Short mmCIF file of C-alpha atoms and ligand atoms in Angstrom, two decimals:
data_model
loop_
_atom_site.label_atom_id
_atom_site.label_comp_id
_atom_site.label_asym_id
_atom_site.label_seq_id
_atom_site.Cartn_x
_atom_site.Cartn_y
_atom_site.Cartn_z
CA UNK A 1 -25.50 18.21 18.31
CA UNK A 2 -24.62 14.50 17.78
CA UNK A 3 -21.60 13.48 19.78
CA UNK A 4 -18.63 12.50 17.14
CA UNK A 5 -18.75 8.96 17.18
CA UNK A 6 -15.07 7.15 18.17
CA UNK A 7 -13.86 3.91 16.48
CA UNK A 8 -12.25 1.61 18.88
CA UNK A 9 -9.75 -0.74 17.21
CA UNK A 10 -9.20 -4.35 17.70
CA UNK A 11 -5.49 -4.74 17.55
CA UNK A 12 -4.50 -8.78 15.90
CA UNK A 13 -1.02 -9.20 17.15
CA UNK A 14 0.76 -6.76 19.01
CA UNK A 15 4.76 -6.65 17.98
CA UNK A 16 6.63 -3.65 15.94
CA UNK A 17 4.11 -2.65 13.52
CA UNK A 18 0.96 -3.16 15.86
CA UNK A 19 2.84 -0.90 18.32
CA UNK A 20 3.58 1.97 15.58
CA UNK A 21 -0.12 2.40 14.44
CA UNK A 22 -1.32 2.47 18.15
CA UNK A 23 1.33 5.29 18.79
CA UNK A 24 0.07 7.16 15.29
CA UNK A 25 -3.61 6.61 16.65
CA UNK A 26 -2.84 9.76 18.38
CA UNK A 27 -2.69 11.70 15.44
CA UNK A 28 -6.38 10.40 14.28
CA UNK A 29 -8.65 11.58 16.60
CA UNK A 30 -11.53 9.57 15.67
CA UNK A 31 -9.65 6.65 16.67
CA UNK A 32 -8.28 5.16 19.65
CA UNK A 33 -7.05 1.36 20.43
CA UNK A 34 -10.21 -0.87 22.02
CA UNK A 35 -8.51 -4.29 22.11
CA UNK A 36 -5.66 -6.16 21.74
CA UNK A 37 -5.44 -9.80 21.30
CA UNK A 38 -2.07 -11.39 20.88
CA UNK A 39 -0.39 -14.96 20.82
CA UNK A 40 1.20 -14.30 24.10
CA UNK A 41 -0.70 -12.28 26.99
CA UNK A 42 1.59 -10.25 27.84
CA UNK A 43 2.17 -8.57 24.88
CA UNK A 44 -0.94 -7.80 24.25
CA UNK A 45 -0.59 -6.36 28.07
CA UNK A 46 2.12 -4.64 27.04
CA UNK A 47 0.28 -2.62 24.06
CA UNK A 48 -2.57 -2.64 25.71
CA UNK A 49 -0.56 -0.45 29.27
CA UNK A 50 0.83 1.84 26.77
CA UNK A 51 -1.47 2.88 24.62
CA UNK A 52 -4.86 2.01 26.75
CA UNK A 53 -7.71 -1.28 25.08
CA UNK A 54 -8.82 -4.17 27.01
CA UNK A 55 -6.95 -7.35 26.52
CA UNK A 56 -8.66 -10.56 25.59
CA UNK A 57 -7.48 -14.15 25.99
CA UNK A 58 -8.75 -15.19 22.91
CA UNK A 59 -9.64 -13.58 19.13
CA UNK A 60 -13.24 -15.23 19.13
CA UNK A 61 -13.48 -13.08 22.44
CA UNK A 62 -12.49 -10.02 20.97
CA UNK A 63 -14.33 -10.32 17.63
CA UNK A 64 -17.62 -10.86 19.62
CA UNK A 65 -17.35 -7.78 21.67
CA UNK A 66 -20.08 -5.19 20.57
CA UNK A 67 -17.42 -2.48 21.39
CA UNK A 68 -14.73 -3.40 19.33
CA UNK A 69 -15.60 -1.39 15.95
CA UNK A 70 -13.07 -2.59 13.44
CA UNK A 71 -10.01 -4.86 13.37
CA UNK A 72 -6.83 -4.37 12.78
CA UNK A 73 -4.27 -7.48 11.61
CA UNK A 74 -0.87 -6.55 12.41
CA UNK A 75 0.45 -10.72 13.47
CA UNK A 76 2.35 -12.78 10.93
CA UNK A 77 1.81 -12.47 7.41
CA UNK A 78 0.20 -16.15 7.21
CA UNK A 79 -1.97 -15.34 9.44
CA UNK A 80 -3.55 -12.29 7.74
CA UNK A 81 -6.06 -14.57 5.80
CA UNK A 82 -7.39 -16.54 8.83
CA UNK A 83 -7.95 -14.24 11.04
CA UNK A 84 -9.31 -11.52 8.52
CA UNK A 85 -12.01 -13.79 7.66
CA UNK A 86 -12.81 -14.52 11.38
CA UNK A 87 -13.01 -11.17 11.63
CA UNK A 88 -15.54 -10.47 9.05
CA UNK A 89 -17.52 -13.33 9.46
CA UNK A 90 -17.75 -12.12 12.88
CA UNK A 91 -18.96 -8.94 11.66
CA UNK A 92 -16.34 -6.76 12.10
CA UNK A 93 -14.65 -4.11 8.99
CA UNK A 94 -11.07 -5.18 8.86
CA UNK A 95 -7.77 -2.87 7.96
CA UNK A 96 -5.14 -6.14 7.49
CA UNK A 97 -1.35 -5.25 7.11
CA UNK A 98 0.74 -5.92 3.99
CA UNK A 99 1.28 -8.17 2.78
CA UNK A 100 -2.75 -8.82 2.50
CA UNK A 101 -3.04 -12.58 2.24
CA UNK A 102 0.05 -14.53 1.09
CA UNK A 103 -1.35 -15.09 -2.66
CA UNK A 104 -4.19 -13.61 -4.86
CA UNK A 105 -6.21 -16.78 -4.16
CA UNK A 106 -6.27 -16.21 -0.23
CA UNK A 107 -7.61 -12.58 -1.11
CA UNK A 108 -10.41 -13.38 -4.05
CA UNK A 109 -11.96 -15.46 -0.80
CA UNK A 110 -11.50 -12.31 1.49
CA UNK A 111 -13.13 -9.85 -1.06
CA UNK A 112 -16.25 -12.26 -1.36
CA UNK A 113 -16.46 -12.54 2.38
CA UNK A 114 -16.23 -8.71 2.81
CA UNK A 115 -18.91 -8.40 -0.34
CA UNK A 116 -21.33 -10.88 0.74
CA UNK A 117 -21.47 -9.33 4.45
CA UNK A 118 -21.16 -5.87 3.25
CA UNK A 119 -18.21 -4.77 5.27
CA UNK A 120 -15.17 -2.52 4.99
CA UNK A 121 -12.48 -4.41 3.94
CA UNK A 122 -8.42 -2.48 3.35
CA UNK A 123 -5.09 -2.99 2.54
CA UNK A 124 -2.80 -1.22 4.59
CA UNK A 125 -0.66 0.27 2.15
CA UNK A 126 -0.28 3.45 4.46
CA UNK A 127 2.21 5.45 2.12
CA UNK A 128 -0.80 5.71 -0.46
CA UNK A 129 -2.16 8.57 2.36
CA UNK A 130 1.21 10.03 2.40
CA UNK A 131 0.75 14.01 2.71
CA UNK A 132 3.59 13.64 -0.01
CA UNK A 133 1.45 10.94 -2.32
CA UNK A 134 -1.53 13.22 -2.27
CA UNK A 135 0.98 15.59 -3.89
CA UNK A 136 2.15 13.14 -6.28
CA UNK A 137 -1.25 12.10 -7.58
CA UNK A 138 -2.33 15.63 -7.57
CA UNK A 139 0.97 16.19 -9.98
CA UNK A 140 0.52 13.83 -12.34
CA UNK A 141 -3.08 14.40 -12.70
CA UNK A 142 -2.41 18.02 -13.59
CA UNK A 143 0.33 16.56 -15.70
CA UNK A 144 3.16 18.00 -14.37
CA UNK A 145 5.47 15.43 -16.08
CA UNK A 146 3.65 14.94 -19.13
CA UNK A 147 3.10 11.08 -19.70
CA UNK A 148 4.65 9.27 -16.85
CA UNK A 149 7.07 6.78 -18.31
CA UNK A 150 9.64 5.41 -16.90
CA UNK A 151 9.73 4.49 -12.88
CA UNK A 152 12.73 3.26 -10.58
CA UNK A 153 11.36 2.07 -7.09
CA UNK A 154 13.17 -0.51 -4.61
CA UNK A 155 12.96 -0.75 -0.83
CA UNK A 156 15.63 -2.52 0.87
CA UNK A 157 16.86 -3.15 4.65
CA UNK A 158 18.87 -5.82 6.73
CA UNK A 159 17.26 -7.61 9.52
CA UNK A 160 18.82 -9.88 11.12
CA UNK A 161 19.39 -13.01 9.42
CA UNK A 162 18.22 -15.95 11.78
CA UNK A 163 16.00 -18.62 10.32
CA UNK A 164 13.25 -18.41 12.96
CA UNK A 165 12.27 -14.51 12.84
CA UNK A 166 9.42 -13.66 10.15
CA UNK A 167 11.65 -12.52 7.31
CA UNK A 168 13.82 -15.54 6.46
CA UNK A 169 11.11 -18.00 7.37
CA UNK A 170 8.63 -19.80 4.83
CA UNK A 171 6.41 -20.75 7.46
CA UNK A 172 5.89 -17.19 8.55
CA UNK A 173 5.54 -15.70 4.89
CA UNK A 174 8.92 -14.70 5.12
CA UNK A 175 10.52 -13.25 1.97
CA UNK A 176 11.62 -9.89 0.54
CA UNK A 177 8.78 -9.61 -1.92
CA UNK A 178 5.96 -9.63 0.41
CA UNK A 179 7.98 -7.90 3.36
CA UNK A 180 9.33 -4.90 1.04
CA UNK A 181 8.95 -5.73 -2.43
CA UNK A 182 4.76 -4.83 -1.99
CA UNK A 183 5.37 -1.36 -2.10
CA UNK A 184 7.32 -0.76 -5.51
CA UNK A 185 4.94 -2.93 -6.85
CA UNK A 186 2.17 -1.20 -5.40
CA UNK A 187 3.44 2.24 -6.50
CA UNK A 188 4.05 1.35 -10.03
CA UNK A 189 0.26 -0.67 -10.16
CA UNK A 190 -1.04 3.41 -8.87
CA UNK A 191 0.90 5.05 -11.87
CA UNK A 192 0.58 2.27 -14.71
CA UNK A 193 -1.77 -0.28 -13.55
CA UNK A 194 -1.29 -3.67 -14.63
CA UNK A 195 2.01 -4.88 -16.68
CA UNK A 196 1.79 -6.65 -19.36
CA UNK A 197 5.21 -8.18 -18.86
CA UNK A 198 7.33 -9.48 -16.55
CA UNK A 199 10.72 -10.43 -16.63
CA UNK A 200 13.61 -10.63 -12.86
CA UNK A 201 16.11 -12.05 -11.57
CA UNK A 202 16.14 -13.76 -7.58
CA UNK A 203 18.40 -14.21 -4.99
CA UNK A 204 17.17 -17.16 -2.65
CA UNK A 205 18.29 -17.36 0.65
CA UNK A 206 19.18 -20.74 2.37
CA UNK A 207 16.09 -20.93 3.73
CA UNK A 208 14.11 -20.75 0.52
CA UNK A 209 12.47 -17.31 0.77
CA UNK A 210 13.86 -14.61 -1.59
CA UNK A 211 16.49 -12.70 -0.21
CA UNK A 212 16.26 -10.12 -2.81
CA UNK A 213 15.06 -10.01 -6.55
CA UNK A 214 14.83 -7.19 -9.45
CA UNK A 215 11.95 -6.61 -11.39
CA UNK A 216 11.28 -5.20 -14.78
CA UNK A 217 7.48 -4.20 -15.50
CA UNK A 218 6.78 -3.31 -18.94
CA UNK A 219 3.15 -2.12 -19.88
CA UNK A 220 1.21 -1.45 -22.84
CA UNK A 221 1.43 1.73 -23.09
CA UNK A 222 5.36 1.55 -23.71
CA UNK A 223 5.90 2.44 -20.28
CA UNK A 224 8.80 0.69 -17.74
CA UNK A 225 9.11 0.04 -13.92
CA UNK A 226 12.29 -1.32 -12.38
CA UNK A 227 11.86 -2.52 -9.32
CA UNK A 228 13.54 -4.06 -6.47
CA UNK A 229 13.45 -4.91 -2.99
CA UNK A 230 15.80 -6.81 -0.56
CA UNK A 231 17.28 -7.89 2.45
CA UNK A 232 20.67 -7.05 1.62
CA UNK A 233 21.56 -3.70 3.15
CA UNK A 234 21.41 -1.78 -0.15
CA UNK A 235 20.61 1.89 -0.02
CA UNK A 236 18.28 3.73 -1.98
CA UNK A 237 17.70 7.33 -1.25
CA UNK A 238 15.06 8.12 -4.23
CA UNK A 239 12.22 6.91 -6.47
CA UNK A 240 12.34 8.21 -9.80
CA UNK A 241 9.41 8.85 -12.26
CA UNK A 242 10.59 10.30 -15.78
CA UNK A 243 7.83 11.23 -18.03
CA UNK A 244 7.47 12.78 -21.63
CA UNK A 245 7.77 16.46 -20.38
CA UNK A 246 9.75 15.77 -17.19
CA UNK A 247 10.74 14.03 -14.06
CA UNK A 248 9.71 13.74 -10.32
CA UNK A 249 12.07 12.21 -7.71
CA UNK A 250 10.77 11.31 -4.21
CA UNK A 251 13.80 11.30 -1.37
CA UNK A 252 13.01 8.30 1.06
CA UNK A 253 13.98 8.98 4.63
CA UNK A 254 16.75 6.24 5.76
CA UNK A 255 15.60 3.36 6.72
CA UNK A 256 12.24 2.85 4.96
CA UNK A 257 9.88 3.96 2.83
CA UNK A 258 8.43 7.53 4.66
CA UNK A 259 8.59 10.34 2.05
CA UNK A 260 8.44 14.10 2.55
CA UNK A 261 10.12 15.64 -0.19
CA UNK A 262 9.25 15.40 -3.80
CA UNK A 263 11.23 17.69 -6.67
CA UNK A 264 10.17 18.17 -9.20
CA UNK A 265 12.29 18.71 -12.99
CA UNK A 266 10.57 20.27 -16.19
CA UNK A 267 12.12 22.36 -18.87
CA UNK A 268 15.26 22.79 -16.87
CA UNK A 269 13.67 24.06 -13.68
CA UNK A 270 13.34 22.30 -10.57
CA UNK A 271 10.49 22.91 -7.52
CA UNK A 272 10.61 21.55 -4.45
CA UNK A 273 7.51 20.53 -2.56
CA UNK A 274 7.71 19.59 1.16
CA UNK A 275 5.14 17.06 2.53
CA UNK A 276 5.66 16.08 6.37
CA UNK A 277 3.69 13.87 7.80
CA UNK A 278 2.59 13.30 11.35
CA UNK A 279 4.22 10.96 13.68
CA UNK A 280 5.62 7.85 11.95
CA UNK A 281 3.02 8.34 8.87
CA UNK A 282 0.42 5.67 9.87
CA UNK A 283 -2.49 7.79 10.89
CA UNK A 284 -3.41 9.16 7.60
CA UNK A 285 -4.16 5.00 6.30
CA UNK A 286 -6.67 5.50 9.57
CA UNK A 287 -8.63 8.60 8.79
CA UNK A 288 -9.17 7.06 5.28
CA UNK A 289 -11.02 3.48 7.11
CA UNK A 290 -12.75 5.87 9.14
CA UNK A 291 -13.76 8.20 5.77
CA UNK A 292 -14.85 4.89 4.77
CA UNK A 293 -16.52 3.60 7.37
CA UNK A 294 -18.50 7.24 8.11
CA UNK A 295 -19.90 6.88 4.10
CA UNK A 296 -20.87 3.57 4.39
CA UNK A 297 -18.38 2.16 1.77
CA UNK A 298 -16.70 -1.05 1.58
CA UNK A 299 -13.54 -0.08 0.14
CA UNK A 300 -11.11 2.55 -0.14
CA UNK A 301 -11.38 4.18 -3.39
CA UNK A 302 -7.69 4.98 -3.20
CA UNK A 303 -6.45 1.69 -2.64
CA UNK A 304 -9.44 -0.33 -4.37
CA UNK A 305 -9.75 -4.00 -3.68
CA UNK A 306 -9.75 -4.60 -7.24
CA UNK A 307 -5.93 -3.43 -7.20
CA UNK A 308 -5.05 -4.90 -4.42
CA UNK A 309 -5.69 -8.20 -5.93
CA UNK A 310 -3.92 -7.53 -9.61
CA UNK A 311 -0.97 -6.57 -7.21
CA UNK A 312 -0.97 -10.20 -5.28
CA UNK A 313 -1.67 -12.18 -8.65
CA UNK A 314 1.73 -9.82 -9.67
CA UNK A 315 3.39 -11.23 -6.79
CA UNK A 316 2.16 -14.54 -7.33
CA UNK A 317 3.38 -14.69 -11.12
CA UNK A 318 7.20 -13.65 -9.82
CA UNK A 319 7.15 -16.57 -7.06
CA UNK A 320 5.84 -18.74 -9.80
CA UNK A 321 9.25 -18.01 -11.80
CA UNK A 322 11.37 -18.57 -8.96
CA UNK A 323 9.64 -21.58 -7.47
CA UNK A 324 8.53 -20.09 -4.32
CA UNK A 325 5.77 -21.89 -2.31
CA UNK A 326 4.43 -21.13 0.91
CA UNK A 327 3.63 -23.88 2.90
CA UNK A 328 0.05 -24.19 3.29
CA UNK A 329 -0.92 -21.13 0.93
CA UNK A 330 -2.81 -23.55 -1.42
CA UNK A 331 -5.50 -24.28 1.95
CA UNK A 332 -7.85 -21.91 1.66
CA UNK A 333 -10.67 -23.53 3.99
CA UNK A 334 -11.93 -21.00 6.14
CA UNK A 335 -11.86 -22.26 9.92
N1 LIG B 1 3.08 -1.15 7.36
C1 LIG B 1 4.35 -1.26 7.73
O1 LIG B 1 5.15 -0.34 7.64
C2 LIG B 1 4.78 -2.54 8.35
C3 LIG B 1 5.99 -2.59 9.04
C4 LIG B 1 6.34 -3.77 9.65
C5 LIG B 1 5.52 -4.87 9.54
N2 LIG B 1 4.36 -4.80 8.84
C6 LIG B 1 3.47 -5.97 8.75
O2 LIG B 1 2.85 -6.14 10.02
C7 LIG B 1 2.75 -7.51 10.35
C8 LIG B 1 3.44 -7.75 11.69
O3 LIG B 1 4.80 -7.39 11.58
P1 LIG B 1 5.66 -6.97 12.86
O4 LIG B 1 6.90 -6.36 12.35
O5 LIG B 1 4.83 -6.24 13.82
O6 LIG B 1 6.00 -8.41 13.42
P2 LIG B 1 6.37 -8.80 14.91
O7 LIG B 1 7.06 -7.67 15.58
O8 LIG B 1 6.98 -10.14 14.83
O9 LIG B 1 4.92 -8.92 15.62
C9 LIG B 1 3.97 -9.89 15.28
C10 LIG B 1 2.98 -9.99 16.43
O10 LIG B 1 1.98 -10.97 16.13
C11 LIG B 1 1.88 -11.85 17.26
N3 LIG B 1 1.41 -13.17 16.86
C12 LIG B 1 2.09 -14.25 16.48
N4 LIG B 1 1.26 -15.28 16.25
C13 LIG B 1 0.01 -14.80 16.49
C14 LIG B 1 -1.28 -15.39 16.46
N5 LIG B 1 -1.48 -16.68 16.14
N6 LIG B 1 -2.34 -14.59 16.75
C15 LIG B 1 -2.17 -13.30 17.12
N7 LIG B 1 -0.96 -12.72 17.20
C16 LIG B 1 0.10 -13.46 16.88
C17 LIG B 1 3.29 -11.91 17.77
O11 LIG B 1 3.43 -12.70 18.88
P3 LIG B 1 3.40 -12.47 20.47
O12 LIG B 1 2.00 -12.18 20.86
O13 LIG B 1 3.91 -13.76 20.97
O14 LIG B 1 4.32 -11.31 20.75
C18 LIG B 1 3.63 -10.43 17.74
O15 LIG B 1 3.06 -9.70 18.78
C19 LIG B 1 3.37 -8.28 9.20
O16 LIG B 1 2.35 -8.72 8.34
C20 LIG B 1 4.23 -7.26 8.48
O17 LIG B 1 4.35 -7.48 7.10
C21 LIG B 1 3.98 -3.66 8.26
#
């Protein structure tokens, strides 16, 4: 019998998120953490002495390492486009963190990198594998709700407020929109696609990056989103999706965006359905690259490329209305 072959990550920065994906690695057993490269050594070394993965002093290093199976981008947010296409022109599939490149321009690049080499290339919009989402999708497709019509999403949180970490700063891709607001706009793209208008309101923060904004989507079809995201401390417990036969509300667990319980509503009835998931929820976005990966694809057919890019050029129109530039987003130049 043919041993089961392992994929041994390559780990791009090695802070919170990096650290919560090697620690859900356990739960994929396919997977385990190969590399870390990080700005400073001995983070990486840090990583690297919990969770095992040799550490390299540089990212050309690790990228030309015939061991290293797939990257994973988990630094700053405008870094993500950089160093995803040094990893693919190196060769390597890459899973890059949200947000995926800072605007739909950085990603059209990407896409024709990863097409022209014919790698794996993925958002890692990890709550799409959800146990719960599965559910969801399963739902609506049986059309539990009738047509889905009406959807209230935000994700909000306070971090701290200095100028210098990653959230308030424009240099860093700071900004609630591509920290939090990525995910109500990526769950309303999976259940109505692409609006067809746009209208919100911002708050900027001194720094320039939005501190919070509300969003209303309306589509074609008749259909409505309201959205929101911030870093203002509000709390929101639930998503709600009303359709034309009923309604489905998702309970958040505090603090983020992890769901396990969805209820259902229809014809005065309500069902509960419980979906836990394993650890802190990231290993499921890992058996998908290595689903991927194992049939040869070169994208995720749940969280296409295609979509991912509608969802940036989304993002892109809102920072238009508020006048919110990144500096150096327009240099696309790949190094
Ligand atoms: N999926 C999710 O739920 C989730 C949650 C949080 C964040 N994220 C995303 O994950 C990314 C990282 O966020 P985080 O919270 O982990 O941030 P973080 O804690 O600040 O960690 C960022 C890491 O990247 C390293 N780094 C900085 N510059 C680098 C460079 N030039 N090359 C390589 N590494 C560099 C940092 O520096 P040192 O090496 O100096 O330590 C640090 O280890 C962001 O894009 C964020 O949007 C996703």
């Amino acid at each position: 019998m043919a041993a089961v072959k392992i994929y041994r990550w390559g780990f791009v920065g090695a802070g919170g998120m990096a650290q919560a994906l090697a620690a859900d690695l356990e739960f994929a057993p396919r997977c385990e953490v190969g590399g870390v490269y990080s700005r400073t050594p001995q983070t990486a070394q840090a990583l690297a002495g919990r969770f095992g993965g040799r550490v390299y002093a540089s990212l050309e290093g690790m990228l030309a390492d015939t061991a290293i199976d797939l990257i994973y981008i988990a630094s700053p947010n405008q870094l993500h486009y950089q160093q995803a296409a040094a990893a693919l022109q190196a060769g390597k599939p890459v899973l890059c963190e949200k947000p995926f490149t800072l605007n739909a321009a950085q990603l059209e690049r990407l896409i024709g990198l990863a097409r022209s080499q014919g790698l794996f290339l993925m958002e890692a919009m990890w709550t799409r594998w959800l146990p719960l989402q599965a559910r969801l999708r399963q739902l609506l497709g049986q059309g539990a709700i009738g047509q889905p019509l009406q959807l209230e999403a935000g994700f909000h949180s306070r971090p701290p407020a200095a100028a210098d970490n990653r959230f308030y700063n424009p240099s860093l891709g700071g900004g609630a929109l591509l920290d939090l607001g990525v995910y109500p706009l990526s769950l309303a793209s999976q259940i109505f696609g692409r609006p067809a208008k746009i209208t919100s309101t911002v708050q900027l923060a001194p720094t320039g990056v939005d501190e919070s904004f509300a969003a209303q989507f309306s589509y074609q079809n008749g259909a409505s989103a309201q959205l929101s995201a911030g870093f203002d401390g509000v709390r929101r417990q639930d998503i709600v999706l009303r359709g034309s036969e009923g309604s489905l509300q998702i309970a958040l667990d505090q603090g983020g965006w992890k769901q396990r319980q969805l209820t259902l509503t229809r014809g005065g009835r309500s069902e509960v359905f419980d979906a836990p998931y394993l650890g802190s929820g990231y290993s499921y976005q890992a058996d998908e690259v290595v689903r991927g990966l194992e049939a040869g694809r070169t994208e995720s057919e749940t969280m296409p490329l295609a979509e991912s890019l509608a969802i940036l050029q989304t993002m892109d129109a809102l920072r238009a209305e508020w006048g919110l530039h990144y500096p150096g987003e327009d240099e696309l130049q790949m190094l």
